[in-house]
PDB file of C-alpha atoms in Angstrom:
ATOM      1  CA  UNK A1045     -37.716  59.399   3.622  1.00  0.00           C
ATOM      2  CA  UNK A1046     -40.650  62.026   3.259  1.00  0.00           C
ATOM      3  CA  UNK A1047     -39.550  65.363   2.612  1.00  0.00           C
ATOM      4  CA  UNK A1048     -40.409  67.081   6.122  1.00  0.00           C
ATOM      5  CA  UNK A1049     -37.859  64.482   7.816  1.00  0.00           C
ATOM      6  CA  UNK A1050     -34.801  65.244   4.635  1.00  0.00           C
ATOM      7  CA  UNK A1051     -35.655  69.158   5.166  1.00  0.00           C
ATOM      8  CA  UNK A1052     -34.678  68.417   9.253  1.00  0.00           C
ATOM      9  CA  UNK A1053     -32.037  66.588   8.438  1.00  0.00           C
ATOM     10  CA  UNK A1054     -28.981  69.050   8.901  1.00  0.00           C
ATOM     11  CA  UNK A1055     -26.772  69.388   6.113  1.00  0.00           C
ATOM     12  CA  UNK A1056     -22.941  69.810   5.759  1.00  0.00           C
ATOM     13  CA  UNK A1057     -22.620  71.911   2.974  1.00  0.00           C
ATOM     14  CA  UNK A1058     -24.946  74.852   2.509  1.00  0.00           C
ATOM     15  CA  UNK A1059     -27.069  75.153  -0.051  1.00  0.00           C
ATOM     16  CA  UNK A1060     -28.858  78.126  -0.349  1.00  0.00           C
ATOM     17  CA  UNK A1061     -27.008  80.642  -3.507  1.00  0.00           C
ATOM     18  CA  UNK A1062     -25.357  77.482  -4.657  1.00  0.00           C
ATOM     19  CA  UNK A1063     -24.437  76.315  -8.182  1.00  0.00           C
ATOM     20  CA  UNK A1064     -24.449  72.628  -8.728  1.00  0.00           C
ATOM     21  CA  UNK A1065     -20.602  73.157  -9.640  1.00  0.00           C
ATOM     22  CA  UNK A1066     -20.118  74.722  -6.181  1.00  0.00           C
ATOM     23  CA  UNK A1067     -21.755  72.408  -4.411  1.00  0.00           C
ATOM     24  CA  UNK A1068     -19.564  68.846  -5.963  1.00  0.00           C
ATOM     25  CA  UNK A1069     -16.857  70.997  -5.179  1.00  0.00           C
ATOM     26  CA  UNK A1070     -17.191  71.787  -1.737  1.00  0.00           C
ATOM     27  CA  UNK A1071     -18.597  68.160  -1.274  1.00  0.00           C
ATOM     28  CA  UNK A1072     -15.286  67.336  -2.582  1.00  0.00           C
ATOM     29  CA  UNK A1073     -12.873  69.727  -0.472  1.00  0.00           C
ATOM     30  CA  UNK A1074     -15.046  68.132   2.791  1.00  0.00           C
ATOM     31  CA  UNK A1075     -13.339  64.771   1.908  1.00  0.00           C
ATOM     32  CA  UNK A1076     -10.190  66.294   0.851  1.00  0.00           C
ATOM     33  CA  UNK A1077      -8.429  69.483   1.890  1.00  0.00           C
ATOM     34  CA  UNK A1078      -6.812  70.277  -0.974  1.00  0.00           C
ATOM     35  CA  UNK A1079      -7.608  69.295  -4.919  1.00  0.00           C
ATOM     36  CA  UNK A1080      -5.866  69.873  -8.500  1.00  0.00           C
ATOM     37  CA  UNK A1081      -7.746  70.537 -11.579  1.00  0.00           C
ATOM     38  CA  UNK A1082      -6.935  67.390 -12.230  1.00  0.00           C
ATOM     39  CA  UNK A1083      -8.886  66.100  -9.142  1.00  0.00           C
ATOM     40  CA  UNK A1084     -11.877  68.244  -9.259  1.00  0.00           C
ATOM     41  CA  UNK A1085     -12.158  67.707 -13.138  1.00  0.00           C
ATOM     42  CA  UNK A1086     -14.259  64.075 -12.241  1.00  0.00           C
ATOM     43  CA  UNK A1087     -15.451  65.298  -8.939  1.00  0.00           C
ATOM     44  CA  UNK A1088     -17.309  68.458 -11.149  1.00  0.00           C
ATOM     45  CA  UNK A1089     -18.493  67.186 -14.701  1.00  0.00           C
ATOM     46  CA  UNK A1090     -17.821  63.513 -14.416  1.00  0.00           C
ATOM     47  CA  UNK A1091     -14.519  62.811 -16.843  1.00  0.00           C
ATOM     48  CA  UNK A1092     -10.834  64.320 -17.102  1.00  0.00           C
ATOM     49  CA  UNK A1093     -10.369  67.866 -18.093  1.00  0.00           C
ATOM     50  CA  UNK A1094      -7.260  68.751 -19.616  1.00  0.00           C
ATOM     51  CA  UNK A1095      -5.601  72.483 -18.468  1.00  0.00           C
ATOM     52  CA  UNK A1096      -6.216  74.757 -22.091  1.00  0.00           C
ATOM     53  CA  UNK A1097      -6.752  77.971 -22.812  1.00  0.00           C
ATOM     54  CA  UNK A1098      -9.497  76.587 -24.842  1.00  0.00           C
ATOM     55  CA  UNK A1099     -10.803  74.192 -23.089  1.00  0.00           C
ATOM     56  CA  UNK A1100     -14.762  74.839 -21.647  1.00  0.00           C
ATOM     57  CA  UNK A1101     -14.381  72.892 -18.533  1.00  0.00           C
ATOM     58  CA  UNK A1102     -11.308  74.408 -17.699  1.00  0.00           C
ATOM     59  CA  UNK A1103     -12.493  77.836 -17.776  1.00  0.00           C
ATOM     60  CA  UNK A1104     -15.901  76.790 -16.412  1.00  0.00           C
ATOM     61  CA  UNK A1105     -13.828  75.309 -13.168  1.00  0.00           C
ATOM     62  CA  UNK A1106     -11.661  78.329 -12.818  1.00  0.00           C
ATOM     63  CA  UNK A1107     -14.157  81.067 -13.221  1.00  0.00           C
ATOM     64  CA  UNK A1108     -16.712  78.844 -10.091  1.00  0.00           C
ATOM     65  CA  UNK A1109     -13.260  78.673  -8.569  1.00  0.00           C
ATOM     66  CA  UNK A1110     -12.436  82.498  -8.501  1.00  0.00           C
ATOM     67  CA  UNK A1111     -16.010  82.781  -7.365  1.00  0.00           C
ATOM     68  CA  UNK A1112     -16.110  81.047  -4.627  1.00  0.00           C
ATOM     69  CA  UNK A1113     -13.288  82.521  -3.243  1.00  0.00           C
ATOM     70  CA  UNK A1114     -14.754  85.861  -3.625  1.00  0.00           C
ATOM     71  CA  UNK A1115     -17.388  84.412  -1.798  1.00  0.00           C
ATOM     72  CA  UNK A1116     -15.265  82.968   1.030  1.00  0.00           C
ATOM     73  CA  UNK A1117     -16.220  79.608   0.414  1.00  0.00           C
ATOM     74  CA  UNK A1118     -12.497  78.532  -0.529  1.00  0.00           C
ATOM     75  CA  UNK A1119      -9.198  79.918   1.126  1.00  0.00           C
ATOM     76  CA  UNK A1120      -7.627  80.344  -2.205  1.00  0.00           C
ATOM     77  CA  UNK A1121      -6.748  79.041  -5.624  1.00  0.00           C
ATOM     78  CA  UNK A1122      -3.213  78.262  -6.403  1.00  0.00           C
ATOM     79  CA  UNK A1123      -2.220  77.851 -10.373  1.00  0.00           C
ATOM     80  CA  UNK A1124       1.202  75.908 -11.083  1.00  0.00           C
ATOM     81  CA  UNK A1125       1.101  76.776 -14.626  1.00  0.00           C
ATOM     82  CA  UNK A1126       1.189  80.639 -14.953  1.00  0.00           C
ATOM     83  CA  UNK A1127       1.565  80.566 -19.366  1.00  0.00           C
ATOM     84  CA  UNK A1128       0.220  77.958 -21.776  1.00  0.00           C
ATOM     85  CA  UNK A1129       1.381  77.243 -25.555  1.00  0.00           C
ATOM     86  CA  UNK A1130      -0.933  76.268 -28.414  1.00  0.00           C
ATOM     87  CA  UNK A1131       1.590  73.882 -30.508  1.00  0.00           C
TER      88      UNK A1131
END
């Protein structure tokens, strides 16, 4: 495929302003309407992500997440777990 005939193709998701995060996520919401962290965790960065205060990918997914709803790409982010505990 030369590039003229993949820049006419007409795309799905739009990609203009996108992060690569943003974009495996809304590739994944296309395929399925709604996701967990738990879902989006090997949809986004390839391996399970576990739901820490500490943890990089979990803040990394939430802040895109908060973003994008800002931006009106998502309707809205829903968290189960409101407190977490550091045993």
């Amino acid at each position: 495929m030369t590039n003229e005939e993949n820049n006419s193709r007409p795309h799905r998701i739009p990609h203009r302003g996108l992060g690569p995060n943003q974009r495996r996520i809304l590739a994944y919401l296309e395929n399925h309407k709604k996701a967990t962290y738990k879902e989006l965790g090997p949809a986004v960065f390839g391996y399970e992500i576990t739901a820490s205060p500490i943890s990089a990918e979990y803040i990394s997914l939430m802040r895109t997440l908060r973003v994008m709803v800002k931006q009106g790409l998502i309707k809205k982010i829903s968290v189960a777990i409101t407190e977490f505990a550091i045993a």
